[in-house]
XYZ file of C-alpha atoms in Angstrom:
183
model
C 103.542 177.327 97.145
C 106.693 175.641 98.411
C 107.390 178.447 100.893
C 107.383 181.219 98.299
C 105.528 184.375 99.311
C 105.810 187.134 96.747
C 106.787 190.573 98.158
C 103.736 192.366 96.664
C 101.416 189.855 98.365
C 103.218 190.318 101.694
C 103.046 194.096 101.378
C 99.351 194.006 100.458
C 98.582 191.743 103.430
C 100.498 194.017 105.827
C 98.739 197.112 104.502
C 95.295 195.491 104.663
C 95.941 194.301 108.227
C 97.131 197.756 109.304
C 94.002 199.363 107.846
C 91.703 196.753 109.416
C 93.306 196.990 112.866
C 93.662 200.779 112.737
C 90.034 201.296 111.757
C 88.691 199.094 114.547
C 88.132 196.016 112.419
C 87.974 192.558 113.892
C 91.394 191.502 112.585
C 93.840 190.688 115.332
C 97.481 191.609 115.472
C 98.601 187.979 115.419
C 97.699 187.361 111.784
C 99.556 190.408 110.503
C 102.724 189.799 112.469
C 102.785 186.076 111.696
C 102.378 186.798 107.994
C 105.113 189.444 108.145
C 107.464 187.002 109.872
C 106.594 184.292 107.361
C 107.195 186.682 104.455
C 110.616 187.630 105.840
C 111.535 183.955 106.244
C 110.347 183.236 102.715
C 112.298 186.194 101.319
C 115.493 185.018 103.035
C 115.012 181.484 101.716
C 114.428 182.754 98.189
C 117.354 185.205 98.328
C 119.706 182.429 99.447
C 118.218 180.095 96.787
C 117.458 177.409 99.347
C 115.453 174.329 98.450
C 111.707 174.255 99.105
C 111.959 172.339 102.387
C 114.411 174.823 103.895
C 112.420 177.779 102.608
C 109.260 176.392 104.233
C 111.257 175.928 107.454
C 112.350 179.583 107.359
C 108.782 180.639 106.608
C 107.549 178.633 109.604
C 110.312 180.058 111.792
C 109.248 183.580 110.839
C 105.615 182.842 111.637
C 106.578 181.178 114.933
C 108.741 184.144 115.864
C 105.922 186.569 115.073
C 103.455 184.693 117.244
C 105.982 184.277 120.048
C 106.846 187.989 120.005
C 103.231 189.143 119.835
C 101.965 187.107 122.760
C 105.169 186.314 124.630
C 104.358 182.664 124.017
C 107.292 180.852 122.426
C 105.764 177.379 122.828
C 102.598 178.499 121.048
C 104.720 179.869 118.200
C 106.650 176.616 117.905
C 103.524 174.462 117.944
C 101.770 176.709 115.412
C 104.742 176.537 113.068
C 104.984 172.758 113.336
C 101.272 172.006 113.084
C 100.079 174.572 110.568
C 103.030 175.529 108.408
C 105.444 172.589 108.407
C 102.677 170.006 108.945
C 104.941 167.480 110.518
C 107.801 167.065 112.911
C 111.421 167.135 111.876
C 114.402 167.921 114.036
C 115.730 170.490 111.596
C 112.424 172.385 111.490
C 111.938 171.993 115.236
C 115.369 173.427 115.994
C 114.859 176.406 113.700
C 111.447 177.157 115.203
C 112.778 176.910 118.763
C 115.585 179.363 118.020
C 113.270 181.784 116.179
C 110.601 181.728 118.902
C 113.135 182.100 121.715
C 114.957 185.014 120.078
C 111.673 186.729 119.159
C 110.418 186.389 122.731
C 113.625 187.778 124.240
C 113.702 190.727 121.825
C 110.013 191.438 122.350
C 110.294 191.340 126.127
C 113.353 193.579 126.072
C 111.520 196.158 123.959
C 108.003 196.134 125.430
C 108.570 194.650 128.885
C 107.331 191.625 130.745
C 103.633 192.477 130.722
C 101.529 189.551 129.540
C 99.386 189.887 126.420
C 96.323 188.799 128.409
C 95.633 189.173 132.092
C 94.026 186.037 133.424
C 92.265 186.327 136.777
C 93.035 183.797 139.456
C 90.364 181.114 139.542
C 89.629 179.190 142.701
C 87.294 176.260 142.067
C 84.723 175.761 144.764
C 84.792 171.987 144.536
C 86.749 169.283 142.727
C 83.424 168.136 141.281
C 83.466 171.219 139.065
C 86.043 169.415 136.939
C 83.281 167.084 135.743
C 81.351 170.091 134.477
C 84.455 171.296 132.633
C 84.903 167.854 131.089
C 81.283 168.028 129.900
C 81.902 171.507 128.528
C 84.956 170.190 126.679
C 82.924 167.388 125.106
C 80.183 169.826 124.110
C 82.814 172.094 122.543
C 84.174 169.154 120.520
C 80.699 168.368 119.184
C 80.020 172.044 118.407
C 83.386 172.433 116.658
C 82.790 169.318 114.570
C 79.342 170.572 113.547
C 80.767 173.978 112.698
C 83.525 172.510 110.508
C 81.035 170.213 108.770
C 78.690 173.136 108.127
C 81.540 175.306 106.851
C 82.814 172.600 104.506
C 79.289 171.918 103.272
C 78.715 175.575 102.468
C 82.068 175.757 100.673
C 81.225 172.666 98.593
C 77.801 173.991 97.675
C 79.172 177.408 96.681
C 82.107 175.987 94.706
C 79.893 175.286 91.713
C 78.447 178.797 91.507
C 79.354 180.584 88.303
C 79.144 184.163 89.557
C 81.750 186.935 89.561
C 83.899 187.279 92.677
C 82.407 190.710 93.427
C 78.899 189.213 93.606
C 80.157 186.335 95.764
C 81.826 188.790 98.177
C 78.721 190.974 98.296
C 76.574 187.945 99.160
C 79.038 186.904 101.859
C 78.927 190.426 103.313
C 75.130 190.359 103.239
C 75.097 187.013 105.045
C 77.458 188.327 107.736
C 75.299 191.444 108.079
C 72.150 189.362 108.536
C 73.872 187.222 111.149
C 75.081 190.349 112.937
C 71.614 191.854 112.867
C 70.068 188.706 114.277
């Protein structure tokens, strides 16, 4: 929507994320904080009456800053903003995302400390030949991901023609997830 996030939608998303996370739901903190950052960027762009391209850049900078602050990973925030939000590479967008991610990381680390978001144990491979197994695992993951995306798109296409109320569609989706969980 050309970088325009309406305040009620941002507030509803933040509230829903807080309820889901607070009640033990499977939602992660990254989605909520990235959406909040994106909404702030969008609000600033709209308040300053910037053009769509600049508003999208601010939205991406907010999302990148949120991701960088949450995980202490400024490069991940920058790449996410460029790949998912901006969908392209421009020096203006890149510069804004770098500044946003760097500032967010510094502020986050000054407030919550240097502890990493995830502790990764030290791994000592037994043999260099293990790398071949990892390469095979990578190829298998590519095939599995491709099959998953194809299946997901196929299900979406087949359900697109259904003429049922949204409540029924959501109930059926919940039932399907419940069956999968039970299995």
